[in-house]
Coordinates of C-alpha atoms in Angstrom, one line a residue:
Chain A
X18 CA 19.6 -15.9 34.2
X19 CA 16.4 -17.4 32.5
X20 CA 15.2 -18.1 35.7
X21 CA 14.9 -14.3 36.8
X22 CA 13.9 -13.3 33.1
X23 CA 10.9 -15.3 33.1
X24 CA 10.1 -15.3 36.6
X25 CA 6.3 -13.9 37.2
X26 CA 6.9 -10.4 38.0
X27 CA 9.3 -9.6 35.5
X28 CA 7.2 -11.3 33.4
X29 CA 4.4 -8.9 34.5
X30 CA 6.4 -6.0 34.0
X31 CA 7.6 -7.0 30.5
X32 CA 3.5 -7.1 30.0
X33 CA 2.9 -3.6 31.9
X34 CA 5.8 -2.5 29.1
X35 CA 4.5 -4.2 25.9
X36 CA 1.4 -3.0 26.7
X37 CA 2.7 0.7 27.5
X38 CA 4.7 0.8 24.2
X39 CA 2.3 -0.8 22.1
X40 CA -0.2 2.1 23.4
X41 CA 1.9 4.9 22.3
X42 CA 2.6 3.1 18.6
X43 CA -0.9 3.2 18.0
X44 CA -1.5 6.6 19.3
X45 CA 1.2 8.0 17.2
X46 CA -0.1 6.4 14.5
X47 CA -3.4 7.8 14.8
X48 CA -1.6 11.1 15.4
X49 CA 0.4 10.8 12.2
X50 CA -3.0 9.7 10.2
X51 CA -4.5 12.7 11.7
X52 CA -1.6 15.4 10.7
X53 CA -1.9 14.0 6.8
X54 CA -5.5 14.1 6.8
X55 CA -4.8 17.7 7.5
X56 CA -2.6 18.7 5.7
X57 CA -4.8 16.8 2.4
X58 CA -7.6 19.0 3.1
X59 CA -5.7 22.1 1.7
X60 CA -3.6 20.4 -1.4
X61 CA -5.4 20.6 -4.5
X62 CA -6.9 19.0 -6.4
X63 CA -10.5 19.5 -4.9
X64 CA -13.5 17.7 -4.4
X65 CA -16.3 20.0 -3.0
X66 CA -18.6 16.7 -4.6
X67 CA -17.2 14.5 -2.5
X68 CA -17.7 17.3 0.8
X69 CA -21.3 17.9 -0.2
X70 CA -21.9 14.6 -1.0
X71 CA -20.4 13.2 2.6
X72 CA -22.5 16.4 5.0
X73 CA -25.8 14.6 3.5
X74 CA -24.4 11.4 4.1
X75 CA -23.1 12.2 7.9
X76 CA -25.9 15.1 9.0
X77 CA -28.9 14.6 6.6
X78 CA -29.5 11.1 6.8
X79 CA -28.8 11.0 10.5
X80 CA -31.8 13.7 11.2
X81 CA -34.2 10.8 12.1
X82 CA -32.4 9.0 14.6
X83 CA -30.6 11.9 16.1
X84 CA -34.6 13.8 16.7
X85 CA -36.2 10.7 18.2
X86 CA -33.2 10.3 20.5
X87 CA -33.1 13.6 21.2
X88 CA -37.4 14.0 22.0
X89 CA -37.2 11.0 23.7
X90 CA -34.2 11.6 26.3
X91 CA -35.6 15.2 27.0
X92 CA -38.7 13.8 28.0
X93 CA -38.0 11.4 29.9
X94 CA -35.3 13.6 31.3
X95 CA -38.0 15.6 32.4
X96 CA -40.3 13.3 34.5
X97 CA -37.0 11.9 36.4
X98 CA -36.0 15.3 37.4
X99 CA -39.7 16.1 38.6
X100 CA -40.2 12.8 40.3
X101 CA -36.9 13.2 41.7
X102 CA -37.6 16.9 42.6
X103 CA -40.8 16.1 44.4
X104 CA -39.4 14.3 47.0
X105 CA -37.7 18.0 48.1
X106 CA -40.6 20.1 46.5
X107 CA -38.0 20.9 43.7
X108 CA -40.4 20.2 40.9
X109 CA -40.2 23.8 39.8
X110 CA -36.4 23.1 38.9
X111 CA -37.5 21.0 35.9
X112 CA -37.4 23.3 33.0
X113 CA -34.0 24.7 34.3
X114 CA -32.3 21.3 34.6
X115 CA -33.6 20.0 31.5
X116 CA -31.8 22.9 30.0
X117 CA -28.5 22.0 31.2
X118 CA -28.7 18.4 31.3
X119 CA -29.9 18.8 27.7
X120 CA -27.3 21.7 26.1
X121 CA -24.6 20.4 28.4
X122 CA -24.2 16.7 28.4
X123 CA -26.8 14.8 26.5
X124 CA -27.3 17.0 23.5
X125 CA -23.6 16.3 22.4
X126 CA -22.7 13.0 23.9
X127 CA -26.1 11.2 22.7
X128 CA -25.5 12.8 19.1
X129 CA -22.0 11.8 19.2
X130 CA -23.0 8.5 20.3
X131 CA -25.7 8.2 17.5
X132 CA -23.6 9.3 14.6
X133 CA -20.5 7.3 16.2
X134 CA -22.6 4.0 16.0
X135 CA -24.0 5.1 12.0
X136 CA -21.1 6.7 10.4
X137 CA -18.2 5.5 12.2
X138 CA -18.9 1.9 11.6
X139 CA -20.3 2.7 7.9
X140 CA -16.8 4.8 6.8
X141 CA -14.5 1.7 8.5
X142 CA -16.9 -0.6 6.3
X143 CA -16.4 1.1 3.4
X144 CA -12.9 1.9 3.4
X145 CA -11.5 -1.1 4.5
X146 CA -13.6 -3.2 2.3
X147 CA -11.6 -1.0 -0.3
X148 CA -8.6 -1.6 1.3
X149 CA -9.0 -5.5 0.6
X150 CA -10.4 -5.4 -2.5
X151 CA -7.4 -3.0 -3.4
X152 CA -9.6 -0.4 -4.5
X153 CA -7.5 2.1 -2.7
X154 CA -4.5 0.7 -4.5
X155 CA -5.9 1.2 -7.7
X156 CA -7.0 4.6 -6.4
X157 CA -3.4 6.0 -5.9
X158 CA -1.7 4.6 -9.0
X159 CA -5.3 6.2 -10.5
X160 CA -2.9 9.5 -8.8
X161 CA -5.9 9.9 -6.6
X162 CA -4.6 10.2 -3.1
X163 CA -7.3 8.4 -0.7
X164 CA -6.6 11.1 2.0
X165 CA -7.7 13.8 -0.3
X166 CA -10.6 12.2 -1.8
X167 CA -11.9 9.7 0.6
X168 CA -10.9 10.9 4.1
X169 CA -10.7 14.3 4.0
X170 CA -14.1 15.4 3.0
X171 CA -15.0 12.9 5.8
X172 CA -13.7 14.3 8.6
X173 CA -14.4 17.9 7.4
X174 CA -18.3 17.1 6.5
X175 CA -18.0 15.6 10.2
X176 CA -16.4 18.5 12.1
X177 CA -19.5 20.7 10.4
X178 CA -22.0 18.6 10.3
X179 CA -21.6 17.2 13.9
X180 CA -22.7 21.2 15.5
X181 CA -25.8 21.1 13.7
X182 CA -27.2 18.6 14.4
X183 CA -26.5 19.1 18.0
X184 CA -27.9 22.5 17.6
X185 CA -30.9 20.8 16.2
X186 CA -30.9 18.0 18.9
X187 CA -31.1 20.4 21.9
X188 CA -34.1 22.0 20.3
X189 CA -35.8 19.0 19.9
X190 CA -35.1 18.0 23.4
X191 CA -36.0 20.9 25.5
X192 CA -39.2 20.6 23.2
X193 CA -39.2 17.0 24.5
X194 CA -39.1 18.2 28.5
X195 CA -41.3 20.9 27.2
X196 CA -44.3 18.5 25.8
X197 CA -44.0 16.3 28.7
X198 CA -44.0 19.1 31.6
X199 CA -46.9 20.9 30.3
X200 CA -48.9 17.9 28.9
X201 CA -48.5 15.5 31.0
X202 CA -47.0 17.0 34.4
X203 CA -49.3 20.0 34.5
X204 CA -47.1 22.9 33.9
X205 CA -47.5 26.8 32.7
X206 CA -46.1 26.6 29.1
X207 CA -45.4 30.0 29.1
X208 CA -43.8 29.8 32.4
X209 CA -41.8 27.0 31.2
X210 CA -40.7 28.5 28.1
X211 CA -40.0 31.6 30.2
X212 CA -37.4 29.9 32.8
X213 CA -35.9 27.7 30.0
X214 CA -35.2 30.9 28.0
X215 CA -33.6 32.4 31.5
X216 CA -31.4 29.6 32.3
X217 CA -30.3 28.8 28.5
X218 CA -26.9 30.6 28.2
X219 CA -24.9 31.2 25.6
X220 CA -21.7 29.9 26.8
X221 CA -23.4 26.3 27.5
X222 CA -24.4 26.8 23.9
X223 CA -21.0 27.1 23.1
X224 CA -19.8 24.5 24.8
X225 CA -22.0 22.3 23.4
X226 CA -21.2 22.9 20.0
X227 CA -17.2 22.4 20.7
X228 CA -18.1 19.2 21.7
X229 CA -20.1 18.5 18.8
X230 CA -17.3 19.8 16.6
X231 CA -14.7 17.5 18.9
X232 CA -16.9 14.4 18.6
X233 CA -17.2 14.7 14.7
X234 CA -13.5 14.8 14.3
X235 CA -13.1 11.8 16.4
X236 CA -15.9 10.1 14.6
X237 CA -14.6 10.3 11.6
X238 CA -11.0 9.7 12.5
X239 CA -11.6 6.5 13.8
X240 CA -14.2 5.4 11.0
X241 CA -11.3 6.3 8.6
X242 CA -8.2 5.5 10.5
X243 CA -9.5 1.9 11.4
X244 CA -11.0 1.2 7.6
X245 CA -7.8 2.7 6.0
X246 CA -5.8 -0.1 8.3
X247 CA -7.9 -3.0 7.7
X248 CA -5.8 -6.3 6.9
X249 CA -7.4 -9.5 6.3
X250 CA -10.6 -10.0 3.7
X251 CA -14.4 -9.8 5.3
X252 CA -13.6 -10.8 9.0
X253 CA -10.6 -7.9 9.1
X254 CA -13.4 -5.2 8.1
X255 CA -15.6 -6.8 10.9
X256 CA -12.9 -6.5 12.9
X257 CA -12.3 -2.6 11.5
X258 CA -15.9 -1.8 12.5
X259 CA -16.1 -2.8 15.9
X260 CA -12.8 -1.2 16.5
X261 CA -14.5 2.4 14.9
X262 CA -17.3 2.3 17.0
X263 CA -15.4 1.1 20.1
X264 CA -12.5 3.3 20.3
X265 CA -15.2 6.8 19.0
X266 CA -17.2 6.0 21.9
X267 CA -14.6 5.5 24.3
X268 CA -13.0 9.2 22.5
X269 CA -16.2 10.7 22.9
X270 CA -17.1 9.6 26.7
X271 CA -13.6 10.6 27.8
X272 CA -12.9 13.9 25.6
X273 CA -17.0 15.1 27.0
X274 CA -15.4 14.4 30.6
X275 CA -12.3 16.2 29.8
X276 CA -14.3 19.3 28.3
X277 CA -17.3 19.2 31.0
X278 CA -14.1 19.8 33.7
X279 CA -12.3 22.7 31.4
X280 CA -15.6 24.2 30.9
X281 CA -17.3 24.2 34.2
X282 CA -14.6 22.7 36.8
Chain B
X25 CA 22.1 1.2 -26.0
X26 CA 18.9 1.8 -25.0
X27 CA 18.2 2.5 -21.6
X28 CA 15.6 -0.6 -19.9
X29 CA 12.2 0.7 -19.0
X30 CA 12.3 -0.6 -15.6
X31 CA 15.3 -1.8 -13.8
X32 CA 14.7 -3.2 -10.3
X33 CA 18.5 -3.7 -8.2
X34 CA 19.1 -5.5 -5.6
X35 CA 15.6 -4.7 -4.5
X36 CA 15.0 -5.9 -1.0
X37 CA 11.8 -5.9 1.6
X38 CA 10.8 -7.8 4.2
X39 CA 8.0 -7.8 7.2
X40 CA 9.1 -7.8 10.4
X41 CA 10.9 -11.2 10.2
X42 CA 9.5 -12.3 7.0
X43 CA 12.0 -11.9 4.2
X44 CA 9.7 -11.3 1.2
X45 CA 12.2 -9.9 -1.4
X46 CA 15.8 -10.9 -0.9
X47 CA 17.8 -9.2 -3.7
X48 CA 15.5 -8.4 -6.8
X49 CA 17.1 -7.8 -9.8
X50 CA 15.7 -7.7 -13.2
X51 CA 15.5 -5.4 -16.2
X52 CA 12.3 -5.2 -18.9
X53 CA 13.2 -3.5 -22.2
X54 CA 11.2 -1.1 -23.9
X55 CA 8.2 -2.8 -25.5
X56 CA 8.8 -5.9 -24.3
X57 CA 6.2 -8.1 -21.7
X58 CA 7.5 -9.7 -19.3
X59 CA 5.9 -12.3 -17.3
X60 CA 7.1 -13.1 -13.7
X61 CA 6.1 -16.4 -12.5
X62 CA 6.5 -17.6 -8.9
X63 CA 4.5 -20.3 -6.4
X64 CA 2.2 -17.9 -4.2
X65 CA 3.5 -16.0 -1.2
X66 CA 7.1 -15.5 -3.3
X67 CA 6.5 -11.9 -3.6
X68 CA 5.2 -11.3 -6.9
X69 CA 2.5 -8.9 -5.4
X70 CA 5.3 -7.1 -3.4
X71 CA 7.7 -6.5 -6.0
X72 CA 5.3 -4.7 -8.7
X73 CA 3.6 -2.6 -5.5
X74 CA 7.2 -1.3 -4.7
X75 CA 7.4 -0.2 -8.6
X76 CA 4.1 1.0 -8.4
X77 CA 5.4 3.3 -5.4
X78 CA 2.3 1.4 -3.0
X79 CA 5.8 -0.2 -0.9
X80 CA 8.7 1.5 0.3
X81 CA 11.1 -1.0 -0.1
X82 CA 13.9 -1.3 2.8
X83 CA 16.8 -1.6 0.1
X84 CA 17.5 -1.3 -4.1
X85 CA 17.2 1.1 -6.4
X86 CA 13.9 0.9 -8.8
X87 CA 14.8 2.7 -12.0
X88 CA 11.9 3.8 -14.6
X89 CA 13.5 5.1 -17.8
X90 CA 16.9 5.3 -15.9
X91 CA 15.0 7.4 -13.1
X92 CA 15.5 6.3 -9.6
X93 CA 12.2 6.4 -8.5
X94 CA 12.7 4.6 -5.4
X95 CA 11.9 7.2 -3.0
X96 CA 10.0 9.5 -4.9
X97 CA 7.2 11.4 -3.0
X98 CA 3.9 13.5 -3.7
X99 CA 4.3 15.4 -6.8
X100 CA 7.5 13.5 -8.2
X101 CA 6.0 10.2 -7.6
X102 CA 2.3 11.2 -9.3
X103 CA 4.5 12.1 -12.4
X104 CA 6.4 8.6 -12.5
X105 CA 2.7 7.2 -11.5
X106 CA 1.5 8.5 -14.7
X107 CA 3.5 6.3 -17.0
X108 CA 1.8 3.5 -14.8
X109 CA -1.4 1.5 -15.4
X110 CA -2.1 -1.9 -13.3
X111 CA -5.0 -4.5 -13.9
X112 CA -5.6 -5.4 -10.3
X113 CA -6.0 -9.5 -10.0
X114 CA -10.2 -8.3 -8.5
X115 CA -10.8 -6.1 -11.2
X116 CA -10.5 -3.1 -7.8
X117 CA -13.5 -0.9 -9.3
X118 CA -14.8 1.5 -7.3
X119 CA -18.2 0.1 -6.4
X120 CA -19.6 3.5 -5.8
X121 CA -19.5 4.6 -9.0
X122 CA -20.8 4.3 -12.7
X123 CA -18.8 2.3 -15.2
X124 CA -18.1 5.3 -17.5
X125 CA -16.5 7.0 -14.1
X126 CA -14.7 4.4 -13.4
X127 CA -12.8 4.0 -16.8
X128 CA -12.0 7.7 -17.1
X129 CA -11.0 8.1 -13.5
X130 CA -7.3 7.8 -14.5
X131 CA -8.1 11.3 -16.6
X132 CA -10.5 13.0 -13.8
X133 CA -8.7 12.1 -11.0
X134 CA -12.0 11.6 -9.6
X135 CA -13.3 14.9 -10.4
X136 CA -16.4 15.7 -12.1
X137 CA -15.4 17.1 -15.1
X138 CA -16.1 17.3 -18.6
X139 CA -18.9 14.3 -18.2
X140 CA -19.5 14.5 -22.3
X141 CA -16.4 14.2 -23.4
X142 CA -15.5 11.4 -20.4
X143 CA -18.6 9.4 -21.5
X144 CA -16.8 9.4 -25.1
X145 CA -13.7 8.5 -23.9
X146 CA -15.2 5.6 -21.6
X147 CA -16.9 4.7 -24.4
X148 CA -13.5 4.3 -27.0
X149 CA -11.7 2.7 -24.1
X150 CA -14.3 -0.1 -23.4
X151 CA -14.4 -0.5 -27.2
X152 CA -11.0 -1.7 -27.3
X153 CA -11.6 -4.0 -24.5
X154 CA -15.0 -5.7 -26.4
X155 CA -18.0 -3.8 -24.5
X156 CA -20.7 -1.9 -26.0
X157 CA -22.0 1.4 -24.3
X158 CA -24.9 -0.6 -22.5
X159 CA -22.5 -1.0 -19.9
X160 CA -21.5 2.8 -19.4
X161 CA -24.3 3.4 -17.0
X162 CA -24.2 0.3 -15.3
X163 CA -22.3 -0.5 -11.6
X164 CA -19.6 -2.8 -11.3
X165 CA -21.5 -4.9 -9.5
X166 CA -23.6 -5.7 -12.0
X167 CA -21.3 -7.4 -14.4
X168 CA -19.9 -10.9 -14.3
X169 CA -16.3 -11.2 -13.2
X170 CA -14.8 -11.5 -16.8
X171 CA -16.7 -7.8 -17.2
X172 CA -15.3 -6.6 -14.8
X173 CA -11.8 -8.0 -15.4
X174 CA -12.7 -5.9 -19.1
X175 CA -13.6 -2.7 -17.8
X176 CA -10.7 -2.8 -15.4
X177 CA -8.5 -3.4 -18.7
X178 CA -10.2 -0.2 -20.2
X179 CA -9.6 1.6 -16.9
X180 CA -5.8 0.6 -16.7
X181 CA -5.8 1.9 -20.5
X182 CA -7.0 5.1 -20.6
X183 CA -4.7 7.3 -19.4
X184 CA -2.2 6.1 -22.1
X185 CA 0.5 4.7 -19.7
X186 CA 3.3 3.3 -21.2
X187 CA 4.3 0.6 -18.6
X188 CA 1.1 -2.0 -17.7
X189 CA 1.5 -4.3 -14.7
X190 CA -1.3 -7.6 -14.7
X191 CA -1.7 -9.3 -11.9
X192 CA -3.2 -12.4 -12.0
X193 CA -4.9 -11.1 -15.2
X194 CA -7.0 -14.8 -15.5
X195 CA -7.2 -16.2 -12.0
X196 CA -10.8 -16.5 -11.3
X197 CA -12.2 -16.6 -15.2
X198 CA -13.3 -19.7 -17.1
X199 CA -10.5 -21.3 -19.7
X200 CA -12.5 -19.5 -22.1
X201 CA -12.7 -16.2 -20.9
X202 CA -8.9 -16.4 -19.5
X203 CA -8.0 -16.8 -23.3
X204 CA -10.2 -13.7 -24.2
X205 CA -8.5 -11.4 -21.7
X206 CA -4.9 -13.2 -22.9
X207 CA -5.7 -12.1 -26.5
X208 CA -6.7 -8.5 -25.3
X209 CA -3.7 -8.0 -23.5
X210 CA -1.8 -9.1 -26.3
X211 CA -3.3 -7.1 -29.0
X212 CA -3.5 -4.0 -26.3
X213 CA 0.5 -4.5 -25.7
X214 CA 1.4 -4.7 -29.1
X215 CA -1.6 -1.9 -30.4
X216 CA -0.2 0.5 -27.7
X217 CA 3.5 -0.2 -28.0
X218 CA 3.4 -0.3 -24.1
X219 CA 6.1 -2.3 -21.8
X220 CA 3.9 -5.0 -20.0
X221 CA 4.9 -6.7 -16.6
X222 CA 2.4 -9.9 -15.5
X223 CA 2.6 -11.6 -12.9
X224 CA 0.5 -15.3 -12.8
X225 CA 1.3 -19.1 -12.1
X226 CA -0.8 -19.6 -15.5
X227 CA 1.7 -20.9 -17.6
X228 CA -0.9 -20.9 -20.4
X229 CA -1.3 -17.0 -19.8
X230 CA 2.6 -17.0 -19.3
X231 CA 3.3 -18.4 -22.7
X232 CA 0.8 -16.6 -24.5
X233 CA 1.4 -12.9 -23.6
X234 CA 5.0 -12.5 -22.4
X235 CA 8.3 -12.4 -24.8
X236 CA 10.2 -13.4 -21.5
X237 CA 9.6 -14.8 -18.6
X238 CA 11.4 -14.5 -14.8
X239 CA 10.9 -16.9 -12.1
X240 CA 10.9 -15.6 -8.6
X241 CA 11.5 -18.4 -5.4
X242 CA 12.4 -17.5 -2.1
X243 CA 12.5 -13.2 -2.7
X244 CA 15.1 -13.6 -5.6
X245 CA 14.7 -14.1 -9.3
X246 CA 16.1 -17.7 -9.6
X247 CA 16.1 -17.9 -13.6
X248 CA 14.9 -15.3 -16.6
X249 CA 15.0 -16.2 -20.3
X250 CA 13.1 -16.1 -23.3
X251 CA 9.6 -17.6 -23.3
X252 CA 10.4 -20.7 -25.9
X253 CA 12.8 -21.3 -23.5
X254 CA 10.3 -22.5 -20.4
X255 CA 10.3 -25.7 -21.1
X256 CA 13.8 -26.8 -21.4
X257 CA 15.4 -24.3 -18.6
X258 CA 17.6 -27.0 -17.0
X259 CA 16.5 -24.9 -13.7
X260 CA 15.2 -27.9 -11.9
X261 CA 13.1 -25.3 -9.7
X262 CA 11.9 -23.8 -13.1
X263 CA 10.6 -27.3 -14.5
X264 CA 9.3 -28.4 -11.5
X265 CA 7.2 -25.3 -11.3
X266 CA 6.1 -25.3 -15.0
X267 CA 5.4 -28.8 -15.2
X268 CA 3.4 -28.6 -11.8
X269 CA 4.8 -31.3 -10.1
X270 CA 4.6 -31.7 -6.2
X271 CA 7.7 -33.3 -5.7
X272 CA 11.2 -31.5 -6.3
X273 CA 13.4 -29.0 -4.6
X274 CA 10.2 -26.6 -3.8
X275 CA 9.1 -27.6 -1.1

């Protein structure tokens, strides 16, 4: 009997299982961390400091990196899709494909990215190095509830913050395409601005900002979930990081894809 | 008779396969303090977080003022939580925030609120504790541990609670310092008529603060009995322990 039991593919399958089961713990946990972070936004008491206080942290002090990625990608988004054009005399597509590359996919998914790798990693640093110093002990027999005053203003100020900033990102990025095209690649700047206005429609706009609002949530779930679940002094919130960052990339890449095909499949 | 202020029964938890607690049961009387001694890893830690409502524990009752509090919940358990104050064994200030709003956030709840009056209150509280109002503006980070072991104090204090749990109140300090925070838990145990519950292998700290003491080996308490009596227990695990010897029946 021990001889079938441990015999390679059953030992395989055991894996295939383990692994299978272990995957569903984990997303049911997240789930479950999820429904009473909901639920903690609307039982008082309330902490519109703490709400304020996270936006600046999560929108405001991301400006910077968010614009440079933003000018930068348009740009150079620009001078591929004209050197690519010319080859079929497309160059006169530019401004219309920077527009959708720009509102569609990068917009949201660099932002997501940029604000995954700041804030993700910086909320799973800071609440799981107060999970191991047992600050968030002390916190609840304080009768705070960490949901309500650490994680909920988190993933709110993220969920709001997240559309602005793409809003502001796809500005900057078209204005990116923009500078290039007409300084550098010789075009009309009012007929640029002309066919980006034409081709800039308000249901990509839309799109994009569901996104946003899909990639903040994410952001800060897995900031908070994976701080909040730290175990083991400095090398578990190392650990906590990575795991933010990793897993709201991998949410971000995958819930874009699964959007990009609902929205324009 | 008077009903005991806590009263842990048959209070059981474990890990997966790790048996921490294996039948707790204990009773502290009104007023009294209690120390619970206990090699590390012997659940200490995991019995006062299942009074403190941090643990569900998988079996026992937990009785506060005859109250089973076992499973309370949200509203219920906030109210029990209220006669609670714990000195955390790192001091467990919030880094992100001023001293003063760390020592009133037992009040606030975190809230800004009523910053004068707070500030006052912060002040009166560290008082008690031996700091001036130099430190009211400070982070925690800034102070040495013993400081921050203080401020903690004042924090655990000033919400009035009538039960204080110390854990590990002197691991970490100097002799010196360790007998300072003994002497302020004492005189803040018998100033505030509270119930105290510490938890330490310091049997200095042990005999110094508590009226009795209760050893706890293997998830069970193994002997309890007044604190004079420590030292002549006939509990060969008890003598061993106090007397700090490597060889005996712990292992």
């Amino acid at each position: 009997m021990s001889g079938f039991a441990t015999s390679p593919p059953v030992r395989l399958l055991a894996r295939i299982g383990a692994l299978a089961i272990g995957l569903l713990a984990a997303l049911g946990r997240v789930a479950m961390f999820a429904g009473r972070t909901i639920i903690s936004i609307f039982a008082p008491p309330y902490y519109p400091a703490r709400y304020l206080e996270q936006m600046a942290q999560i929108g405001w002090f991301s400006l910077p990196v968010v614009g440079l990625t933003a000018i930068f990608t348009g740009a150079a988004l620009a001078q591929q899709i004209y050197t690519g054009g010319s080859r079929f005399n497309a160059q006169s597509t530019v401004p219309a494909i920077v527009v959708f590359g720009m509102v569609r996919e990068l917009g949201p998914v660099l932002v997501g990215l940029m604000v995954a790798g700041r804030v993700a990693s910086a909320m799973a640093a800071e609440i799981g190095t107060m999970r191991v110093t047992e600050q968030l002990d002390a916190m609840t027999t304080l009768r705070t509830d960490p949901f309500q005053y650490l994680i909920a203003p988190r993933l709110v100020a993220a969920m709001i913050s997240l559309p602005l900033m793409v809003m502001i990102a796809n500005a900057i990025g078209l204005f990116g395409g923009y500078l290039l095209s007409v300084e550098k690649l010789g075009f009309n700047a009012a007929n640029y601005l002309n066919v980006t206005r034409q081709y800039l429609e308000w249901d990509d706009i839309v799109t994009s900002e569901v996104k946003a609002g899909v990639f903040g949530f994410f952001i800060a779930l897995m900031g908070c979930y994976h701080g909040y679940h730290t175990r083991g002094g400095a090398a578990g919130v190392g650990r906590a990081t990575t795991d933010a960052v990793v897993s709201a990339f991998i949410l971000i890449l995958f819930s874009n894809l699964l959007l990009t095909v609902l929205a324009f499949g | 008779m008077t009903e005991p202020k806590i009263a842990l029964n048959d209070l059981a938890k474990a890990f997966g396969d790790k048996v921490v607690l294996d039948g707790v049961t204990l009773a502290v009387e009104p007023g009294e303090s209690m120390a619970i001694i206990g090699g590390s890893g012997t659940g200490k830690s995991v019995m006062l977080k299942c009074i403190l409502g941090l643990i569900q524990p998988d079996g026992g009752t937990i009785r506060i003022d005859g109250e089973d509090t076992t499973h309370l919940r949200g509203r219920a358990r906030r109210e029990v939580q209220a006669k609670f104050g714990m000195l955390f064994q790192g001091g467990a200030l919030f880094d992100s925030l001023p001293i003063w709003r760390n020592v009133t956030f037992g009040l606030t709840r975190g809230r800004a609120m009523d910053s004068g009056r707070m500030r006052r209150l912060a002040e009166e509280n560290l008082e008690r504790v031996g700091l001036g109002a130099d430190v009211l503006d400070l982070r925690p980070s800034e102070l040495s541990g013993g400081m921050q072991k203080r401020v903690s104090l004042a924090r655990a204090i000033a919400p009035r609670p009538q039960i204080i749990f110390f854990d590990e109140p002197t691991t970490g300090l100097d002799p010196i310092m360790a007998d300072v925070i003994n002497d302020l838990i004492r005189s803040l145990v018998e100033g505030l008529g509270v119930t105290a519950v510490t938890i330490t292998h310091d049997m200095t700290s042990a005999r110094k603060i508590a009226h009795r003491v209760a050893m706890l080996y293997q998830g069970r308490i193994i002997w309890h009995g007044p604190c004079d009596r420590l030292y002549d227990s006939r509990n060969p695990y008890v003598d061993q322990f106090v007397q700090g010897r490597a060889d005996g029946p712990i292992q």
